[in-house]
Short mmCIF file of C-alpha atoms in Angstrom, two decimals:
data_model
loop_
_atom_site.label_atom_id
_atom_site.label_comp_id
_atom_site.label_asym_id
_atom_site.label_seq_id
_atom_site.Cartn_x
_atom_site.Cartn_y
_atom_site.Cartn_z
CA MET A 9 15.61 1.80 -52.18
CA SER A 10 14.49 5.35 -51.09
CA PHE A 11 11.69 3.48 -49.48
CA TYR A 12 13.98 2.41 -46.47
CA ARG A 13 16.20 4.64 -44.34
CA LYS A 14 19.86 4.20 -45.43
CA ASP A 15 21.38 2.45 -42.34
CA GLU A 16 23.06 -0.41 -43.58
CA PRO A 17 25.03 -2.55 -40.48
CA GLY A 18 28.69 -2.73 -40.41
CA GLU A 19 29.39 0.57 -42.04
CA GLU A 20 32.23 2.19 -39.93
CA PRO A 21 33.55 5.30 -41.40
CA ALA A 22 37.48 5.18 -41.16
CA GLY A 23 39.27 7.77 -39.27
CA GLU A 24 36.80 8.07 -36.71
CA PRO A 25 37.69 6.96 -33.38
CA VAL A 26 34.15 6.28 -32.18
CA SER A 27 31.35 6.42 -34.84
CA ARG A 28 28.05 7.78 -34.44
CA LYS A 29 26.36 4.32 -34.72
CA ARG A 30 28.70 2.87 -32.28
CA PHE A 31 28.22 5.65 -29.87
CA LEU A 32 24.49 5.36 -29.99
CA ALA A 33 24.89 1.60 -29.68
CA TYR A 34 27.11 2.28 -26.37
CA LEU A 35 24.52 4.80 -25.37
CA VAL A 36 21.56 2.49 -25.53
CA GLY A 37 23.28 -0.16 -23.89
CA GLY A 38 24.17 1.78 -21.13
CA ILE A 39 21.04 3.19 -20.47
CA SER A 40 19.67 -0.38 -20.74
CA GLY A 41 22.07 -1.52 -18.29
CA VAL A 42 21.15 1.52 -15.66
CA ILE A 43 17.53 0.54 -16.04
CA ALA A 44 17.93 -3.19 -15.44
CA ALA A 45 20.42 -2.45 -12.48
CA THR A 46 17.69 -0.21 -11.01
CA VAL A 47 15.26 -3.15 -11.23
CA ALA A 48 17.61 -5.71 -10.12
CA THR A 49 19.01 -4.08 -7.29
CA PRO A 50 15.37 -3.82 -5.09
CA LEU A 51 14.63 -7.53 -6.58
CA VAL A 52 17.93 -8.99 -4.92
CA GLY A 53 17.45 -6.78 -1.92
CA TYR A 54 14.03 -8.09 -1.51
CA PHE A 55 15.14 -11.76 -1.81
CA LEU A 56 17.99 -11.30 0.65
CA SER A 57 15.92 -9.61 3.30
CA PRO A 58 15.35 -12.22 5.57
CA LEU A 59 19.07 -12.04 6.29
CA TRP A 60 18.82 -8.66 7.96
CA ARG A 61 15.35 -8.74 9.06
CA LYS A 62 14.63 -7.78 12.67
CA HIS A 63 12.35 -9.75 14.59
CA PRO A 64 11.00 -7.61 17.47
CA PRO A 65 9.25 -9.79 20.22
CA ILE A 66 5.64 -9.25 21.37
CA PHE A 67 5.53 -8.17 24.97
CA THR A 68 2.28 -9.56 26.72
CA PRO A 69 1.25 -8.20 30.13
CA VAL A 70 0.97 -11.30 32.47
CA ALA A 71 0.31 -9.85 35.93
CA ARG A 72 0.48 -6.65 38.08
CA VAL A 73 3.58 -6.04 40.18
CA GLU A 74 1.19 -6.02 43.38
CA GLU A 75 -0.28 -9.27 42.75
CA ILE A 76 3.05 -11.38 43.36
CA PRO A 77 3.39 -11.49 47.02
CA VAL A 78 6.94 -11.31 48.26
CA GLY A 79 8.83 -14.61 48.66
CA GLU A 80 6.01 -16.46 47.34
CA PRO A 81 6.63 -17.76 43.61
CA THR A 82 3.10 -17.32 42.02
CA PHE A 83 1.87 -19.13 38.89
CA ILE A 84 0.46 -17.15 36.23
CA THR A 85 -1.08 -18.20 32.60
CA TYR A 86 -1.21 -15.78 29.78
CA GLU A 87 -1.65 -15.62 25.87
CA GLN A 88 1.34 -15.20 24.05
CA ARG A 89 1.27 -13.79 20.87
CA VAL A 90 3.77 -14.97 18.36
CA ARG A 91 4.54 -13.18 15.16
CA ASP A 92 5.74 -15.13 12.13
CA GLY A 93 5.81 -12.60 9.19
CA TRP A 94 2.23 -11.86 8.42
CA TYR A 95 0.82 -14.66 10.53
CA ILE A 96 0.14 -14.22 14.07
CA SER A 97 -0.86 -16.76 16.26
CA THR A 98 -1.49 -17.19 20.06
CA LEU A 99 -0.06 -19.68 22.19
CA SER A 100 -1.47 -20.36 25.96
CA LYS A 101 1.52 -20.44 28.17
CA GLY A 102 2.38 -20.19 32.01
CA ALA A 103 5.42 -18.79 33.93
CA TRP A 104 6.09 -18.80 37.55
CA ILE A 105 7.08 -15.10 38.88
CA VAL A 106 9.29 -14.79 42.16
CA ASN A 107 9.14 -11.39 43.83
CA LYS A 108 12.37 -11.44 45.97
CA ASN A 109 12.60 -9.59 49.10
CA ASN A 110 14.05 -6.33 47.70
CA GLY A 111 11.19 -6.41 45.11
CA GLU A 112 13.49 -7.91 42.46
CA PHE A 113 11.60 -10.13 39.98
CA ILE A 114 12.34 -13.32 38.27
CA VAL A 115 10.23 -14.99 35.74
CA TYR A 116 10.85 -18.71 35.24
CA ASP A 117 9.78 -20.76 32.12
CA PRO A 118 7.51 -23.46 33.89
CA ARG A 119 9.26 -26.43 32.59
CA CYS A 120 11.69 -28.36 34.33
CA THR A 121 15.09 -28.23 32.76
CA HIS A 122 15.59 -32.05 33.27
CA LEU A 123 12.69 -33.41 30.66
CA ASN A 124 10.03 -30.40 30.43
CA CYS A 125 7.74 -31.45 33.31
CA PRO A 126 5.87 -28.66 34.93
CA TYR A 127 6.94 -28.34 38.55
CA TYR A 128 5.20 -26.72 41.46
CA TRP A 129 6.42 -24.77 44.31
CA ASP A 130 6.28 -26.52 47.54
CA ARG A 131 5.35 -24.04 50.16
CA ASP A 132 6.25 -26.20 53.17
CA LYS A 133 9.68 -26.98 51.89
CA GLY A 134 10.28 -23.71 50.28
CA MET A 135 11.40 -25.24 46.95
CA PHE A 136 10.35 -25.87 43.24
CA GLN A 137 9.55 -29.57 43.22
CA CYS A 138 9.21 -31.59 39.82
CA PRO A 139 6.80 -34.56 40.26
CA CYS A 140 8.22 -36.61 37.38
CA HIS A 141 11.98 -37.37 38.84
CA ASP A 142 11.82 -35.60 41.92
CA GLY A 143 14.07 -32.61 40.51
CA LYS A 144 14.38 -29.92 43.35
CA PHE A 145 15.34 -26.29 42.51
CA ASP A 146 15.61 -23.04 45.28
CA MET A 147 14.02 -19.66 44.84
CA ASP A 148 16.77 -18.54 42.82
CA GLY A 149 16.34 -21.38 40.26
CA ASN A 150 19.08 -23.50 41.01
CA VAL A 151 19.35 -27.22 41.23
CA ILE A 152 19.60 -28.54 44.79
CA GLY A 153 18.56 -32.13 44.00
CA GLY A 154 17.46 -34.81 41.64
CA PRO A 155 18.44 -35.08 37.92
CA PRO A 156 17.86 -31.60 36.14
CA PRO A 157 21.27 -30.68 34.44
CA ARG A 158 21.06 -27.12 34.76
CA PRO A 159 19.28 -24.27 36.90
CA LEU A 160 15.83 -23.04 35.69
CA ASP A 161 15.46 -21.26 32.53
CA ARG A 162 14.58 -17.65 32.76
CA LEU A 163 12.26 -15.64 30.54
CA GLU A 164 12.91 -12.19 29.24
CA PHE A 165 10.28 -9.69 31.01
CA THR A 166 9.95 -5.95 31.43
CA ILE A 167 8.28 -3.84 33.96
CA GLU A 168 6.22 -1.01 32.68
CA LYS A 169 3.74 1.30 34.76
CA GLY A 170 3.43 -1.61 37.36
CA SER A 171 2.71 -4.38 34.73
CA ILE A 172 5.00 -7.33 34.12
CA LEU A 173 5.22 -8.10 30.46
CA VAL A 174 6.88 -11.30 29.02
CA SER A 175 8.20 -11.61 25.60
CA GLY A 176 8.33 -15.68 25.67
CA GLN A 177 12.16 -15.43 24.80
CA THR A 178 14.53 -17.48 27.17
CA VAL A 179 17.10 -15.08 28.23
CA GLY A 180 19.30 -17.59 30.39
CA GLU A 181 19.58 -20.11 33.46
CA GLY A 182 19.26 -19.24 36.85
CA ALA A 183 22.09 -17.82 38.90
CA MET B 267 27.69 -3.53 -33.99
CA ALA B 268 31.64 -3.63 -33.63
CA LYS B 269 33.70 -5.36 -36.76
CA PRO B 270 32.01 -8.80 -36.97
CA GLU B 271 34.51 -11.19 -35.27
CA THR B 272 33.23 -14.46 -34.58
CA GLY B 273 33.72 -15.45 -30.77
CA TRP B 274 33.79 -18.95 -29.19
CA LEU B 275 29.90 -18.64 -28.11
CA ASP B 276 29.05 -16.98 -31.56
CA GLU B 277 30.57 -19.74 -33.38
CA ARG B 278 28.31 -22.32 -31.76
CA LEU B 279 24.97 -20.12 -31.24
CA GLY B 280 25.05 -18.03 -34.30
CA SER B 281 24.09 -15.34 -32.01
CA LYS B 282 25.43 -12.48 -33.89
CA GLN B 283 23.44 -13.24 -36.98
CA LEU B 284 20.24 -13.89 -34.86
CA LEU B 285 20.97 -10.70 -32.98
CA GLY B 286 21.77 -8.74 -36.24
CA SER B 287 18.41 -9.94 -38.08
CA PHE B 288 16.37 -8.77 -35.02
CA LEU B 289 18.21 -5.45 -34.52
CA TYR B 290 19.35 -4.49 -38.16
CA ARG B 291 15.70 -4.55 -39.68
CA LYS B 292 14.70 -2.29 -42.32
CA VAL B 293 12.38 0.16 -41.30
CA PRO B 294 10.13 2.31 -43.53
CA LYS B 295 10.08 6.20 -43.52
CA GLY B 296 7.82 7.94 -41.58
CA VAL B 297 8.07 5.45 -38.52
CA GLY B 298 8.03 7.11 -35.07
CA TRP B 299 7.38 7.08 -31.53
CA TRP B 300 3.63 5.43 -32.32
CA GLN B 301 5.56 2.35 -33.45
CA THR B 302 7.21 2.13 -30.18
CA MET B 303 3.88 1.10 -28.28
CA GLY B 304 4.33 -2.50 -28.68
CA SER B 305 7.99 -2.46 -27.42
CA ALA B 306 6.97 -0.25 -24.54
CA THR B 307 4.15 -3.02 -23.81
CA LEU B 308 6.90 -5.60 -23.56
CA VAL B 309 8.73 -3.85 -21.39
CA ALA B 310 6.05 -3.18 -18.97
CA PHE B 311 5.21 -7.08 -19.02
CA ILE B 312 8.96 -7.95 -18.21
CA LEU B 313 8.86 -5.69 -15.07
CA LEU B 314 5.34 -7.27 -14.39
CA LEU B 315 6.83 -10.75 -14.61
CA PHE B 316 9.77 -9.97 -12.49
CA THR B 317 7.86 -8.26 -9.91
CA GLY B 318 5.28 -10.31 -9.80
CA ALA B 319 7.29 -13.43 -9.09
CA PHE B 320 8.96 -11.72 -6.32
CA LEU B 321 5.79 -10.80 -4.73
CA MET B 322 4.39 -14.14 -4.54
CA PHE B 323 7.49 -14.84 -2.22
CA ASN B 324 5.31 -13.36 0.72
CA TYR B 325 1.77 -13.38 -0.67
CA SER B 326 -0.79 -15.55 0.78
CA PRO B 327 -3.80 -16.43 -1.51
CA SER B 328 -6.20 -17.05 1.23
CA PRO B 329 -9.02 -14.81 2.80
CA ASP B 330 -7.47 -15.08 6.34
CA HIS B 331 -4.03 -13.89 5.36
CA ALA B 332 -4.17 -12.10 1.65
CA TYR B 333 -4.65 -8.66 3.11
CA ASP B 334 -1.91 -9.08 5.98
CA SER B 335 0.60 -10.85 3.73
CA ILE B 336 0.22 -7.63 1.30
CA GLN B 337 0.68 -5.22 4.25
CA TYR B 338 3.47 -7.17 5.41
CA ILE B 339 5.12 -7.10 1.95
CA THR B 340 4.50 -3.24 1.92
CA ASN B 341 5.34 -2.20 5.28
CA VAL B 342 7.86 -4.80 6.47
CA VAL B 343 10.11 -6.74 3.70
CA GLN B 344 12.96 -4.70 2.38
CA PHE B 345 12.01 -2.77 -1.11
CA GLY B 346 8.34 -4.65 -0.60
CA GLY B 347 6.65 -1.33 -1.23
CA LEU B 348 8.62 -0.35 -4.07
CA ILE B 349 8.48 -3.75 -6.16
CA ARG B 350 4.68 -3.78 -5.32
CA SER B 351 4.47 0.02 -6.46
CA ILE B 352 6.44 -0.92 -9.73
CA HIS B 353 3.95 -4.05 -10.43
CA PHE B 354 1.06 -1.85 -9.63
CA TRP B 355 2.13 1.07 -11.94
CA SER B 356 3.29 -1.40 -14.59
CA SER B 357 -0.15 -3.03 -15.05
CA SER B 358 -1.76 0.13 -15.21
CA ALA B 359 0.96 1.22 -17.95
CA MET B 360 0.64 -1.95 -19.72
CA VAL B 361 -3.15 -1.49 -20.22
CA VAL B 362 -2.62 1.98 -21.47
CA LEU B 363 0.22 1.10 -23.76
CA VAL B 364 -1.62 -1.88 -25.23
CA GLY B 365 -4.55 0.23 -25.94
CA LEU B 366 -2.32 2.61 -27.75
CA HIS B 367 -0.39 -0.03 -29.73
CA GLY B 368 -3.94 -1.62 -30.95
CA LEU B 369 -5.26 1.71 -31.76
CA ARG B 370 -2.35 2.88 -33.75
CA THR B 371 -2.32 -0.50 -35.55
CA PHE B 372 -5.83 0.01 -36.30
CA PHE B 373 -5.71 3.59 -37.46
CA MET B 374 -2.55 3.23 -39.62
CA ALA B 375 -4.06 -0.02 -41.22
CA ALA B 376 -1.29 -1.85 -40.17
CA TYR B 377 -3.11 -5.16 -39.58
CA LYS B 378 -4.03 -5.62 -43.21
CA TYR B 379 -2.61 -8.32 -45.68
CA PRO B 380 -0.36 -10.01 -44.86
CA ARG B 381 -0.53 -9.10 -41.29
CA GLU B 382 -3.78 -10.48 -40.18
CA VAL B 383 -2.74 -13.27 -38.00
CA THR B 384 -0.27 -10.77 -35.89
CA TRP B 385 -3.31 -8.74 -35.60
CA LEU B 386 -5.84 -11.57 -34.44
CA ILE B 387 -3.01 -12.84 -32.11
CA GLY B 388 -2.87 -9.33 -30.59
CA THR B 389 -6.42 -9.14 -29.75
CA LEU B 390 -6.07 -12.21 -27.96
CA LEU B 391 -3.21 -10.96 -26.06
CA PHE B 392 -5.29 -7.85 -25.49
CA LEU B 393 -7.96 -10.13 -23.92
CA LEU B 394 -5.21 -11.81 -21.83
CA VAL B 395 -4.20 -8.60 -20.45
CA MET B 396 -7.66 -7.37 -19.67
CA GLY B 397 -8.02 -10.86 -17.84
CA SER B 398 -4.74 -10.34 -16.06
CA SER B 399 -5.63 -6.71 -14.78
CA PHE B 400 -9.29 -8.32 -13.67
CA THR B 401 -7.90 -11.20 -11.70
CA GLY B 402 -4.90 -9.17 -10.10
CA TYR B 403 -7.22 -6.62 -8.89
CA LEU B 404 -8.95 -8.97 -6.61
CA LEU B 405 -5.68 -10.50 -4.61
CA PRO B 406 -5.01 -7.30 -2.43
CA TRP B 407 -8.28 -8.70 -0.95
CA ASP B 408 -9.42 -5.18 0.47
CA GLN B 409 -12.83 -3.71 0.11
CA LYS B 410 -12.06 -1.99 -3.35
CA ALA B 411 -10.95 -5.42 -4.69
CA TYR B 412 -13.67 -7.27 -3.33
CA TRP B 413 -16.60 -5.11 -4.41
CA ALA B 414 -14.65 -4.58 -8.10
CA THR B 415 -14.74 -8.14 -8.29
CA ASN B 416 -18.31 -8.36 -7.21
CA VAL B 417 -19.47 -5.79 -9.68
CA GLY B 418 -17.03 -7.24 -12.65
CA THR B 419 -18.58 -10.73 -12.09
CA GLY B 420 -21.89 -9.60 -11.75
CA ILE B 421 -21.59 -8.01 -15.27
CA ALA B 422 -20.57 -11.24 -16.64
CA GLY B 423 -23.69 -12.92 -15.09
CA GLN B 424 -25.74 -10.38 -17.09
CA ALA B 425 -24.92 -12.21 -20.24
CA PRO B 426 -27.77 -13.43 -22.04
CA LEU B 427 -28.47 -17.50 -21.25
CA LEU B 428 -24.95 -18.28 -20.27
CA GLY B 429 -24.56 -15.28 -17.93
CA PRO B 430 -25.17 -17.01 -14.53
CA TRP B 431 -22.98 -20.05 -15.67
CA ILE B 432 -20.09 -17.83 -16.44
CA GLN B 433 -20.75 -15.94 -13.54
CA GLU B 434 -20.11 -19.19 -11.33
CA ILE B 435 -17.41 -20.55 -13.29
CA LEU B 436 -15.29 -17.23 -12.43
CA ILE B 437 -16.41 -16.83 -8.89
CA GLY B 438 -15.50 -20.70 -8.45
CA GLY B 439 -18.80 -21.15 -6.11
CA ALA B 440 -21.97 -19.33 -5.06
CA THR B 441 -20.62 -16.15 -3.42
CA ILE B 442 -17.10 -14.47 -3.69
CA GLY B 443 -14.76 -15.90 -1.11
CA ALA B 444 -11.75 -18.36 -0.84
CA GLN B 445 -12.64 -20.11 -4.10
CA THR B 446 -12.42 -17.02 -5.87
CA LEU B 447 -9.39 -15.87 -4.44
CA THR B 448 -7.31 -18.82 -5.25
CA ARG B 449 -9.05 -19.14 -8.62
CA PHE B 450 -8.20 -15.50 -9.63
CA PHE B 451 -4.74 -16.20 -8.30
CA THR B 452 -4.15 -19.38 -10.43
CA LEU B 453 -5.42 -17.65 -13.37
CA HIS B 454 -3.45 -14.53 -12.55
CA VAL B 455 0.32 -16.14 -12.03
CA ALA B 456 0.06 -19.37 -13.49
CA ILE B 457 -2.39 -19.65 -16.52
CA ILE B 458 -2.32 -16.03 -17.98
CA PRO B 459 1.32 -15.17 -18.09
CA PRO B 460 2.62 -18.24 -19.73
CA LEU B 461 -0.18 -17.91 -22.47
CA ILE B 462 0.81 -14.21 -22.94
CA ILE B 463 4.51 -15.29 -23.17
CA LEU B 464 3.72 -17.79 -25.92
CA LEU B 465 1.36 -15.91 -27.97
CA ALA B 466 3.72 -12.37 -27.67
CA GLY B 467 6.64 -14.58 -28.78
CA ILE B 468 4.86 -15.41 -32.01
CA HIS B 469 3.30 -11.94 -32.40
CA ILE B 470 6.90 -10.42 -32.05
CA PHE B 471 8.54 -13.25 -34.23
CA MET B 472 6.00 -12.25 -37.00
CA VAL B 473 6.42 -8.30 -36.86
CA VAL B 474 10.48 -9.19 -37.12
CA ARG B 475 9.86 -11.56 -39.99
CA GLN B 476 7.24 -9.21 -41.99
CA GLY B 477 9.05 -5.92 -40.82
CA ILE B 478 6.71 -2.93 -39.52
CA SER B 479 4.28 -1.65 -42.01
CA ALA B 480 4.82 1.50 -43.60
CA PRO B 481 2.61 4.30 -42.26
CA PRO B 482 -0.14 5.25 -44.79
CA LYS B 483 0.14 8.35 -47.07
CA LYS B 484 -1.45 11.26 -45.80
#
């Protein structure tokens, strides 16, 4: 029997509260647990990370401030870059920009709030006019006629160094 | 470990006996760190399985998006860089460990009777590990990956007679591209790992059953 080491299972010397063998078993088990937890924590965090991932919008420059005449809503088109994880695609979009008398800007989603028809600015009457069902909005986006259920949707924008940048996000309805 | 008390589960699974025969094996004298290389390889493989499976959540095996998706994993996804690093380093470690394990077995003559089958399965496992490394190397789809695969498949193409055919089978087409990427991806995640699990299972079962061979006398 001298060929093998003399460790037989199940031998617990009496009188000792924790035998050497048992202590080692706890030690090995504990270290294994710590290692497993160390690996498992990032894996679980990785799996759950969509919960707290931020989705920063991409702001696209759409016009120069001086290109938008005061009191004259101007239609502009732009290429909106959309981020979907590692996939960035481009959408062709448009918007109506209003430069109010005091230099205050409003950017409208170019779709009527009734059934998403594209509307136009009627210069003679001084209002936005939807050709589909005769929806009418004033320059502040308020409904002044026709079936639209709510004022025009506004787009999130920011002005940087004289450029108007749009994120493609809707921020709310007209005042 | 503690006083053998039969619990509800153990009564049904016989787990204590199973674990006992796995843990309380007779070990010959003179066994040391060199005999731990196989277990270390197994640990590296388990790490690779888990981190690899999680990397697949965000990886896209197409030439358009493979590189971007890996940048996304590394820079945007929480813990993504860490998990990718663990996968990267575990793969290097596994190649080194499996090499040491094989050399130990060879130089201590542990492959001899009655362990020839374990040894042969081990050589197959070694080839699978090499295959896994080679196919995994292409997946980041950066310059290094592309040209390494170009060189690797080129070497295969130099084999006499069958070379060009082997090369074309590996590449999946005339040039390295979309088909090579999906081919290597499938081999890397769906073909090779199950084969390793199967063969390593038999390999480890044989080791437990036959015991570790006694180191040769000096």
